[in-house]
Tab-separated table of C-alpha atoms and ligand atoms in Angstrom:
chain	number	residue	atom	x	y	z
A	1	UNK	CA	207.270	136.649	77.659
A	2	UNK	CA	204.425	134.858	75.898
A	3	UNK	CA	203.933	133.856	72.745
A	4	UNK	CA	201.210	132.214	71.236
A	5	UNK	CA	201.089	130.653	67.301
A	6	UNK	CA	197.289	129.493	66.095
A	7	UNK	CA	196.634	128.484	69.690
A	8	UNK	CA	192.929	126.464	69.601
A	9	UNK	CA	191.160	124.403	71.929
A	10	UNK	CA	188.110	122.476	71.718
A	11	UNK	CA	185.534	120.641	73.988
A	12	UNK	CA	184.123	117.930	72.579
A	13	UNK	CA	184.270	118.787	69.191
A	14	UNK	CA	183.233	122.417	70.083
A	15	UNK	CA	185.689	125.052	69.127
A	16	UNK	CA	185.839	127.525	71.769
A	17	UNK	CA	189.245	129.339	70.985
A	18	UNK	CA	191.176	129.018	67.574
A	19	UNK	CA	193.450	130.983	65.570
A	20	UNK	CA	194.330	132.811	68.172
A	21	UNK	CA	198.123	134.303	67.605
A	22	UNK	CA	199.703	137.175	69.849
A	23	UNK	CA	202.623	137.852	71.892
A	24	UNK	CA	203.068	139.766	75.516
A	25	UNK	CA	206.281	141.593	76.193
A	26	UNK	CA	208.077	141.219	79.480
A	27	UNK	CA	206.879	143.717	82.122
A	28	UNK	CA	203.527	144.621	80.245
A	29	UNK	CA	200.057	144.683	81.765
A	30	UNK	CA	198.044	143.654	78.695
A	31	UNK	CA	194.384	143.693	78.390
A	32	UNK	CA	192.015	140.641	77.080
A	33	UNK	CA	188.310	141.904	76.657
A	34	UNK	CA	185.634	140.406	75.375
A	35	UNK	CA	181.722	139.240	76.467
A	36	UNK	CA	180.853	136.271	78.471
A	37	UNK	CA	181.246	132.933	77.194
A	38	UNK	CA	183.931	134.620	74.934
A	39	UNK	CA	186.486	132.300	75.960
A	40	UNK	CA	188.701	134.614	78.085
A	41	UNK	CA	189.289	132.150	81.039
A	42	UNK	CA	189.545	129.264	78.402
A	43	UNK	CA	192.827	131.317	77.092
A	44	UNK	CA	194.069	132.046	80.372
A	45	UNK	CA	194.197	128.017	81.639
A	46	UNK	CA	196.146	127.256	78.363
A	47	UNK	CA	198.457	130.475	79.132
A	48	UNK	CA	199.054	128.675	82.985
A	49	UNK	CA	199.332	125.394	81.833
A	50	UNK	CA	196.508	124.342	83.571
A	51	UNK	CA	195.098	123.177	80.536
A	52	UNK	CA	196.545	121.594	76.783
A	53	UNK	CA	195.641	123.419	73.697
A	54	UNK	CA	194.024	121.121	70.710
A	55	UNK	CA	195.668	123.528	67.742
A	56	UNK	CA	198.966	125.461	67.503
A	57	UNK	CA	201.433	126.478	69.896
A	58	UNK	CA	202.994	128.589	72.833
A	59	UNK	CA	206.006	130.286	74.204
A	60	UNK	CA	206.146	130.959	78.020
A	61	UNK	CA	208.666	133.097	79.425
A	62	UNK	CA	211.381	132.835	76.601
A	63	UNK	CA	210.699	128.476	76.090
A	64	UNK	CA	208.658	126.757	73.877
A	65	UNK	CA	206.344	124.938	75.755
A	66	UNK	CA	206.110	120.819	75.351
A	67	UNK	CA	203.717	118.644	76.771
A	68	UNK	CA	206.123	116.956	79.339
A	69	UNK	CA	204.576	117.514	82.818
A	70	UNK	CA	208.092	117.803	84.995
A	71	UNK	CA	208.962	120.958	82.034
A	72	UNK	CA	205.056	122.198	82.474
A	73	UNK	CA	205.143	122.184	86.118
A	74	UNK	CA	208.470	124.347	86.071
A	75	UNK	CA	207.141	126.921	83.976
A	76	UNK	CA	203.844	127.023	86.045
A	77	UNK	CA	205.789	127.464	89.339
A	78	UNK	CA	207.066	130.545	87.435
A	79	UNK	CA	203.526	132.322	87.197
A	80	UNK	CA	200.346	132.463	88.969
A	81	UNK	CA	196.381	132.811	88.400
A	82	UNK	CA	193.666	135.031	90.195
A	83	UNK	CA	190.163	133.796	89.539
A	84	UNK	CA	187.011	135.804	89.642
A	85	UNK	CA	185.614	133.908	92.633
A	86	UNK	CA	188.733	134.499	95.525
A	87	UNK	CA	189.722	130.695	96.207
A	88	UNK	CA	190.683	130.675	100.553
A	89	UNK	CA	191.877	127.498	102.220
A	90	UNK	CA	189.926	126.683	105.420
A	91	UNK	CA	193.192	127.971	107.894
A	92	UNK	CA	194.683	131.015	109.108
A	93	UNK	CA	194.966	133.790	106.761
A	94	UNK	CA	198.673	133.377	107.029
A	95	UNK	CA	199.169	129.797	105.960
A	96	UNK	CA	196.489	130.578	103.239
A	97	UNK	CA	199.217	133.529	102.324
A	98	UNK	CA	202.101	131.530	102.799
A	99	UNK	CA	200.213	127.726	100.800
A	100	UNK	CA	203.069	128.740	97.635
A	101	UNK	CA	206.004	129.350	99.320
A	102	UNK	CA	205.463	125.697	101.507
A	103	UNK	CA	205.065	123.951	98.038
A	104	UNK	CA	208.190	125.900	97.146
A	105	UNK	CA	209.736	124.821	99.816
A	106	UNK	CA	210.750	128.108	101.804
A	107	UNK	CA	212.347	127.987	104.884
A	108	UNK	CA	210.192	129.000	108.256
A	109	UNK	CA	212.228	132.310	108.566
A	110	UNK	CA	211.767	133.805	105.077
A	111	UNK	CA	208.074	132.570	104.700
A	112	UNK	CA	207.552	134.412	107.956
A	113	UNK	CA	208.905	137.654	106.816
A	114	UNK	CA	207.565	137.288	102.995
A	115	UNK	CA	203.656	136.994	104.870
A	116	UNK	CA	204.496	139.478	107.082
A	117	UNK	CA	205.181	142.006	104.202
A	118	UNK	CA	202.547	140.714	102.211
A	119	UNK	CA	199.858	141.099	105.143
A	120	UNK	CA	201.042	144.829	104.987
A	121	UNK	CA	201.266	145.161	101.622
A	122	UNK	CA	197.221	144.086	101.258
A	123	UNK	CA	196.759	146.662	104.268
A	124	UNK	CA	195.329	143.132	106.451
A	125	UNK	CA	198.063	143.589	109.138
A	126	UNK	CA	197.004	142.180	112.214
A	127	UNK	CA	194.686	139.186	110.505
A	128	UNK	CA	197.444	136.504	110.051
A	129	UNK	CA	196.001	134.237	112.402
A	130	UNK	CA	192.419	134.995	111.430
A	131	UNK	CA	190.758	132.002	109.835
A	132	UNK	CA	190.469	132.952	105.809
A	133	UNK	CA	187.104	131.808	105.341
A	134	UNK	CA	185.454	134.207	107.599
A	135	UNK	CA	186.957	136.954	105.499
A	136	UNK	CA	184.639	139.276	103.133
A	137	UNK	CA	184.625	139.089	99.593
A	138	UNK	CA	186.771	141.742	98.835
A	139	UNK	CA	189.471	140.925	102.041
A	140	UNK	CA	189.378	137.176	100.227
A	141	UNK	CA	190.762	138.214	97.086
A	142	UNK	CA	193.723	140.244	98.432
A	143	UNK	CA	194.596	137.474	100.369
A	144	UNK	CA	194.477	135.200	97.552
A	145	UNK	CA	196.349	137.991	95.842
A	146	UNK	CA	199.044	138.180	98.864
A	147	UNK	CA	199.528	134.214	98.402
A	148	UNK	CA	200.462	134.504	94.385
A	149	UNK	CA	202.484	138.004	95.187
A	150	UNK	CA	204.800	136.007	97.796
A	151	UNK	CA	205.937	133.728	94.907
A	152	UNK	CA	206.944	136.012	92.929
A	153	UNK	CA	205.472	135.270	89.595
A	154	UNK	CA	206.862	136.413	86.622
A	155	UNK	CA	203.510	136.437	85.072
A	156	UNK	CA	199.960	137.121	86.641
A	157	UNK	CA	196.800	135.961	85.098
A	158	UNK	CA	193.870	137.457	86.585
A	159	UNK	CA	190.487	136.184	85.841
A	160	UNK	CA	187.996	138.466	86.170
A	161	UNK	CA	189.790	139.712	89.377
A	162	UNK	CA	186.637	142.315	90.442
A	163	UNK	CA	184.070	140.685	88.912
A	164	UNK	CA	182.063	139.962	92.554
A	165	UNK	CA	183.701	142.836	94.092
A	166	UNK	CA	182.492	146.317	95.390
A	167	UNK	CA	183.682	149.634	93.662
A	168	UNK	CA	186.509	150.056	96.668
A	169	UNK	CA	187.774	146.341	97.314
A	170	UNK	CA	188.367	146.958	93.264
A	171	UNK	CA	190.006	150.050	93.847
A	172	UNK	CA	192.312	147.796	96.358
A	173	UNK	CA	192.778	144.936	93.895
A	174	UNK	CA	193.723	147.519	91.171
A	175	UNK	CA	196.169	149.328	93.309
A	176	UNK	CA	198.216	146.126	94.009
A	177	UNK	CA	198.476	144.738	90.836
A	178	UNK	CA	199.838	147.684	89.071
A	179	UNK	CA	202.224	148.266	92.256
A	180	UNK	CA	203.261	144.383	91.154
A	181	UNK	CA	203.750	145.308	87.346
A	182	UNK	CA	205.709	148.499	88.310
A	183	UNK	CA	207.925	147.627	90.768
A	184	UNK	CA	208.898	143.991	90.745
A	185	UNK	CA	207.958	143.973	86.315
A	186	UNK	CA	205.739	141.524	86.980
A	187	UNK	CA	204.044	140.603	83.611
A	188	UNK	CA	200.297	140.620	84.009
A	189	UNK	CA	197.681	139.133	81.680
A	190	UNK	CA	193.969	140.800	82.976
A	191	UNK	CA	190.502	139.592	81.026
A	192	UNK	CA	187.548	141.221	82.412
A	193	UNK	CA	184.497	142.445	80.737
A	194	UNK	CA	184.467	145.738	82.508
A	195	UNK	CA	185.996	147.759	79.747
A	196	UNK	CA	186.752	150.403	81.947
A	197	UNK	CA	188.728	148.177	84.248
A	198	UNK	CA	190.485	147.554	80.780
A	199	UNK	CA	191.105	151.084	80.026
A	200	UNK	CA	192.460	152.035	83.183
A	201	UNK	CA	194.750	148.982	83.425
A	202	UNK	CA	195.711	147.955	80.696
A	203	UNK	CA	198.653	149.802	77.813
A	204	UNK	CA	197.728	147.384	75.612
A	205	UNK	CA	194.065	145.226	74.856
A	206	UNK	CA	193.266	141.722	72.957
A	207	UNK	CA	189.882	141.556	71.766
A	208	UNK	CA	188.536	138.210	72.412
A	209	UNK	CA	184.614	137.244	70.607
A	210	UNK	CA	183.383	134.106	69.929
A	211	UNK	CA	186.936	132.321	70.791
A	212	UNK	CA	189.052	134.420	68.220
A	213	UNK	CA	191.149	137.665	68.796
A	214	UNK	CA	189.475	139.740	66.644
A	215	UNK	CA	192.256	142.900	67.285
A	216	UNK	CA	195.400	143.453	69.390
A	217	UNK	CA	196.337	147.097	69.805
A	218	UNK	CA	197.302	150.019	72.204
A	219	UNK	CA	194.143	150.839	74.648
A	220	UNK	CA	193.330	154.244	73.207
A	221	UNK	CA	193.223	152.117	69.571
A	222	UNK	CA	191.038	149.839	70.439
A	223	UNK	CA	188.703	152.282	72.236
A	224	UNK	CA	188.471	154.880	69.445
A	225	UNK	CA	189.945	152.907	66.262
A	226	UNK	CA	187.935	149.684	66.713
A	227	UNK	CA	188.984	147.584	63.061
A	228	UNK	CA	184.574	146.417	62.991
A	229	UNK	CA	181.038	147.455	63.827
A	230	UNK	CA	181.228	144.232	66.438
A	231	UNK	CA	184.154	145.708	68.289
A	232	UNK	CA	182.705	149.227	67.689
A	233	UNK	CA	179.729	148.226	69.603
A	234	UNK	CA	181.546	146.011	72.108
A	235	UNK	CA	183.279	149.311	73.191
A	236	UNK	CA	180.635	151.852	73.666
A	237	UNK	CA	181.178	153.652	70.162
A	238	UNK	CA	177.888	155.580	70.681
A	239	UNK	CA	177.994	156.590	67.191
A	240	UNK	CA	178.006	154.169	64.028
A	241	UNK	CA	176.567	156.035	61.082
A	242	UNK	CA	176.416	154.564	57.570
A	243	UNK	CA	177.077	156.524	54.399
A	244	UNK	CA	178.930	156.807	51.150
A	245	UNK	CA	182.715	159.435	50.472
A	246	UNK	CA	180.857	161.473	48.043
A	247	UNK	CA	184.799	163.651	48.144
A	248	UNK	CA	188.021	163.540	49.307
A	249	UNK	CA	190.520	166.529	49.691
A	250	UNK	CA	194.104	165.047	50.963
A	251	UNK	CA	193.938	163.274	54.351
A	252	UNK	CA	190.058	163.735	54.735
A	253	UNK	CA	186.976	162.577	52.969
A	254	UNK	CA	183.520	163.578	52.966
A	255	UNK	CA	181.030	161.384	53.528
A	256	UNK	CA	177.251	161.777	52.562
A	257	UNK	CA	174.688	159.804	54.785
A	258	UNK	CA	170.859	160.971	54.273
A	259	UNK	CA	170.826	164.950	53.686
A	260	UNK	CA	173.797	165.088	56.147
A	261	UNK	CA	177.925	165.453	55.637
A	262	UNK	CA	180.269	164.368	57.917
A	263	UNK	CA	183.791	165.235	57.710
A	264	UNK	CA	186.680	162.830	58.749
A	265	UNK	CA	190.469	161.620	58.108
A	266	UNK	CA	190.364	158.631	55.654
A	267	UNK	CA	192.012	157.385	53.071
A	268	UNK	CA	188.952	155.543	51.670
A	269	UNK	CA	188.557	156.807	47.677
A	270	UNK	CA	185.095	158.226	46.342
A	271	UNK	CA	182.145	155.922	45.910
A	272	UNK	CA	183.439	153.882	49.000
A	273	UNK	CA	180.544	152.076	51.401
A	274	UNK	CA	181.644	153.362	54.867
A	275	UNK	CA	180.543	153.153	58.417
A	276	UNK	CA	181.935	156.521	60.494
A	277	UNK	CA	182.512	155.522	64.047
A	278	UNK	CA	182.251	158.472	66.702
A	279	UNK	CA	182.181	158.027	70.387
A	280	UNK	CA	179.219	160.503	72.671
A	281	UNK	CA	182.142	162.023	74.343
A	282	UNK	CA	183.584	163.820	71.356
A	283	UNK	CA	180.223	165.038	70.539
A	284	UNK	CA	180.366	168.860	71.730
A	285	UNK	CA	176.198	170.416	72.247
A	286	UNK	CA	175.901	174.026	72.076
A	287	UNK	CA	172.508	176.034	72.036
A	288	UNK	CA	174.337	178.748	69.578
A	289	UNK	CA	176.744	177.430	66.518
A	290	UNK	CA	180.223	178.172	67.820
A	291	UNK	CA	181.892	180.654	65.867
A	292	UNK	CA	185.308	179.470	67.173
A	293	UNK	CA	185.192	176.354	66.822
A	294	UNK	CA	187.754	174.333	65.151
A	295	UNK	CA	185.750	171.164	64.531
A	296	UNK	CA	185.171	170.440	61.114
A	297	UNK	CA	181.472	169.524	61.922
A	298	UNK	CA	178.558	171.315	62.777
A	299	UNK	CA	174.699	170.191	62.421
A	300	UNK	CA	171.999	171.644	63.870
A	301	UNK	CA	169.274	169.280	65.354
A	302	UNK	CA	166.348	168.767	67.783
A	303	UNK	CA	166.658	166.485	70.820
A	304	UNK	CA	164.980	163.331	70.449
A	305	UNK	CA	165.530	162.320	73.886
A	306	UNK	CA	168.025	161.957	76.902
A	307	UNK	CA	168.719	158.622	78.125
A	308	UNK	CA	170.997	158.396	81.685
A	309	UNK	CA	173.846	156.448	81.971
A	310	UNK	CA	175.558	156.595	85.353
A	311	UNK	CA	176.484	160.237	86.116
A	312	UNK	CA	176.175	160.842	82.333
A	313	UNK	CA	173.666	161.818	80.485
A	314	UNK	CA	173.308	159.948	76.663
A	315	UNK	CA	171.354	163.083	74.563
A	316	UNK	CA	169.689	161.593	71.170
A	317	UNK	CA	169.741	164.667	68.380
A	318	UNK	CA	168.233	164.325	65.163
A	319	UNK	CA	170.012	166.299	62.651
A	320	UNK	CA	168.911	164.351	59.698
A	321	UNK	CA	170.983	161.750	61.143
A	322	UNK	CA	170.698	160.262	64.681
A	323	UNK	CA	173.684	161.816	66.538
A	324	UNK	CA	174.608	160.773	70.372
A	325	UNK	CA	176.189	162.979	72.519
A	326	UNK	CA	177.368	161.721	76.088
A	327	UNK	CA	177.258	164.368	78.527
A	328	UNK	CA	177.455	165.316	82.169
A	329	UNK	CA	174.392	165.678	84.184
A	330	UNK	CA	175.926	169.019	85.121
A	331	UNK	CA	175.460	170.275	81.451
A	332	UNK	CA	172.687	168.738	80.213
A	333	UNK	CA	171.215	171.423	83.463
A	334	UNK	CA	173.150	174.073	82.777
A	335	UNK	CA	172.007	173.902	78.985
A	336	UNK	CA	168.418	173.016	79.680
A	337	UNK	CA	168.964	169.713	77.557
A	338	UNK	CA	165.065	168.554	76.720
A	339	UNK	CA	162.930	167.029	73.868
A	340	UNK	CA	162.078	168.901	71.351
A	341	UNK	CA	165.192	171.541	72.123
A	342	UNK	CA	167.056	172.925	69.032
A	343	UNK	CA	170.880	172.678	69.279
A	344	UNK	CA	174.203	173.022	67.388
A	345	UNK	CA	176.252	169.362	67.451
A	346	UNK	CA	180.279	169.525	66.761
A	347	UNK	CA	182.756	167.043	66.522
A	348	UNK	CA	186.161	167.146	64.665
A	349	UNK	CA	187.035	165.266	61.843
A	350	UNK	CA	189.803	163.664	63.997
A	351	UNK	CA	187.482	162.115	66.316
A	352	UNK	CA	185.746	159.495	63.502
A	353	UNK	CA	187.230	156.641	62.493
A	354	UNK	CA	186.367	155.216	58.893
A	355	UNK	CA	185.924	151.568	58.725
A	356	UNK	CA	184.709	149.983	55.253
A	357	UNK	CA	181.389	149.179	55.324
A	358	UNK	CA	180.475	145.315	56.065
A	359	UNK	CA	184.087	145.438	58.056
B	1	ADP	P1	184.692	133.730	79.217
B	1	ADP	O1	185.783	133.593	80.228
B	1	ADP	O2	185.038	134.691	78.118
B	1	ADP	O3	183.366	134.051	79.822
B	1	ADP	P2	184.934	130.847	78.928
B	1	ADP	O4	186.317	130.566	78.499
B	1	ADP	O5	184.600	130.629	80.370
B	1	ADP	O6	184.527	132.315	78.455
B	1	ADP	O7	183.936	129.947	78.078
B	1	ADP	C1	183.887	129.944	76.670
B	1	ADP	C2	182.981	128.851	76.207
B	1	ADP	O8	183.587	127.587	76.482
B	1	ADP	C3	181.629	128.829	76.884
B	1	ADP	O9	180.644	128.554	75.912
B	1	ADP	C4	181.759	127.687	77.874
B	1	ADP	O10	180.502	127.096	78.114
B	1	ADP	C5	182.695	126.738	77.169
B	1	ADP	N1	183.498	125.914	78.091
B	1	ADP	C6	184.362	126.380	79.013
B	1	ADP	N2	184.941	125.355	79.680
B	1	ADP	C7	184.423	124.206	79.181
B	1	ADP	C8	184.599	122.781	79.448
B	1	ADP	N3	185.459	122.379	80.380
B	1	ADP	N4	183.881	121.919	78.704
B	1	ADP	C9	183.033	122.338	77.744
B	1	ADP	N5	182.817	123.629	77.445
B	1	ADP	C10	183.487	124.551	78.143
């Protein structure tokens, strides 16, 4: 469905994407996360053909894409683009909704019905005649939503879609586009920097940093197999502890950091430089060392500190090595979590993910 080959741009002089190669398969709702300034958006108005690459080249929608305007303004009639701020035209909320299908040319009859279903679709039944602009935030953006739905686009960039939006108008955005990528197989492109927003939506994530697509993998990959201590970070892996494979015993390796072994699946040989990359949420606390357990390791620290994080709690345990353990408010009462408290730490050897050092 899209296809990109060494796509770059530049401003000025000023490379803000480049090298950046990857391909979207009809019917997928793929991911593209990555910090401000990364050059998401800058990706996503070469992908619509609002804007001409300076490097490389692109595939939309099964054609190589030329720089003749008549062939560019085919293909873009073919997909449409949410931004982060929800664009309304000063009219109704209907002939905001139905702006596409007029350029398209739709007769009075179908437009009618297609606004009518859309108004119900974005649960605003009863506000066609409404004028847009007076609309809140969150009402805004399903309209503007509701006017690229009624054309049908067989691809749907969406810019930062929630960015200004509260936690429910979200929730409604959400709900619509993955109703549009399920039932009509609407391809959707999403970049947002709320990585949960990306793990929810999104099978498959790009990670975009300093204009280059640093890895392109499966959600739960990306999250908890990240390829460097950049993405590593970028993702919330709580955990990045440096140290040396000291052994290795088939599929797992030992590696030595300080006084401390951790135990994880690697093919890295003995004498390697590694970093082992663990996320809070496999880290298990217990005030007693399991003897059940099957994880394959278990230090014993104190509690440096506890550090909240919504309705989590991020402990800081010092078993020679700094661990962090993300855990529910819930526990870290029911444990009597404190400074200064001794407890046992576990984590399997499945849950860390071996990355040369320097990677
Ligand atoms: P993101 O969407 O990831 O926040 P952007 O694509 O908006 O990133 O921006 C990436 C970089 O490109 C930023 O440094 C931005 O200032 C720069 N940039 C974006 N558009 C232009 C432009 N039209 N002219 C010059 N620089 C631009």
């Amino acid at each position: 469905m899209i296809e990109t080959e060494k796509l770059g741009k530049q401003y000025s002089y000023k490379e803000i994407i480049s090298d950046v190669t990857f391909r979207v398969e009809e019917g997928e709702m793929f991911g593209l996360i990555g910090p401000s300034g990364a050059g998401k958006s800058t990706l996503l108005r070469l992908l619509d053909l609002l804007e001409e690459q300076t490097e490389g080249s692109l595939s939309l929608l099964g054609e190589p894409v030329t720089r003749n305007p008549t062939e560019r303004l085919k293909l873009r009639l073919r997909m449409a683009m949410l931004l982060q701020k929800p664009v309304v035209f000063n009219t109704s909320v209907e002939g905001n909704i139905a702006l596409g299908l007029k350029f398209r040319k739709v007769g009075k009859a179908e437009t009618a019905q297609k606004v009518h279903d859309a108004l119900d679709a974005i649960g605003l039944t009863g506000y066609g005649t409404r004028k847009a602009i007076t609309l809140s935030g969150g009402e805004a953006q399903r309209v503007a939503l509701a006017r690229a739905m009624v054309t049908e686009p067989e691809i749907l960039y969406l810019d930062e879609p929630t960015a200004n939006l509260d936690p429910p108008s979200t929730e409604k955005i959400e709900q619509l586009v993955v109703r549009m990528n399920k039932e009509l197989g609407t391809t959707v492109i999403l970049s947002t920097h709320d990585l949960l927003q990306g793990q929810r939506l999104a099978k498959r994530i790009g990670v975009l940093m300093n204009g280059k697509l640093l890895q392109t993998e499966t959600t739960r990959k990306i999250f908890h197999q990240p390829q460097s201590t950049q993405i590593a970070r970028f993702v919330g892996m709580d955990n990045l502890i440096d140290g040396k494979v000291i052994a290795t015993d088939r599929e797992e390796v030992t590696i030595a950091t300080g006084n401390v072994e951790i135990h994880a699946l690697s093919s890295y040989p003995v004498e390697t430089k590694v970093t082992a990359l663990f996320r809070g949420e496999d880290v298990t606390i217990d005030l007693y060392p399991r003897s059940t357990t099957s994880a394959r390791n278990l230090l014993h620290g104190t509690i440096e500190k506890l550090v909240p994080v919504g309705p989590f709690e991020h402990v800081l345990i010092d078993c020679g090595v700094l661990i962090i353990a993300l855990v529910t408010i819930r526990s870290v009462e029911d444990l009597g979590l404190a400074p200064g408290k001794e407890v046992w730490v576990s984590f399997k050897a499945t849950a860390v993910h071996v990355i040369a050092q320097n990677s």
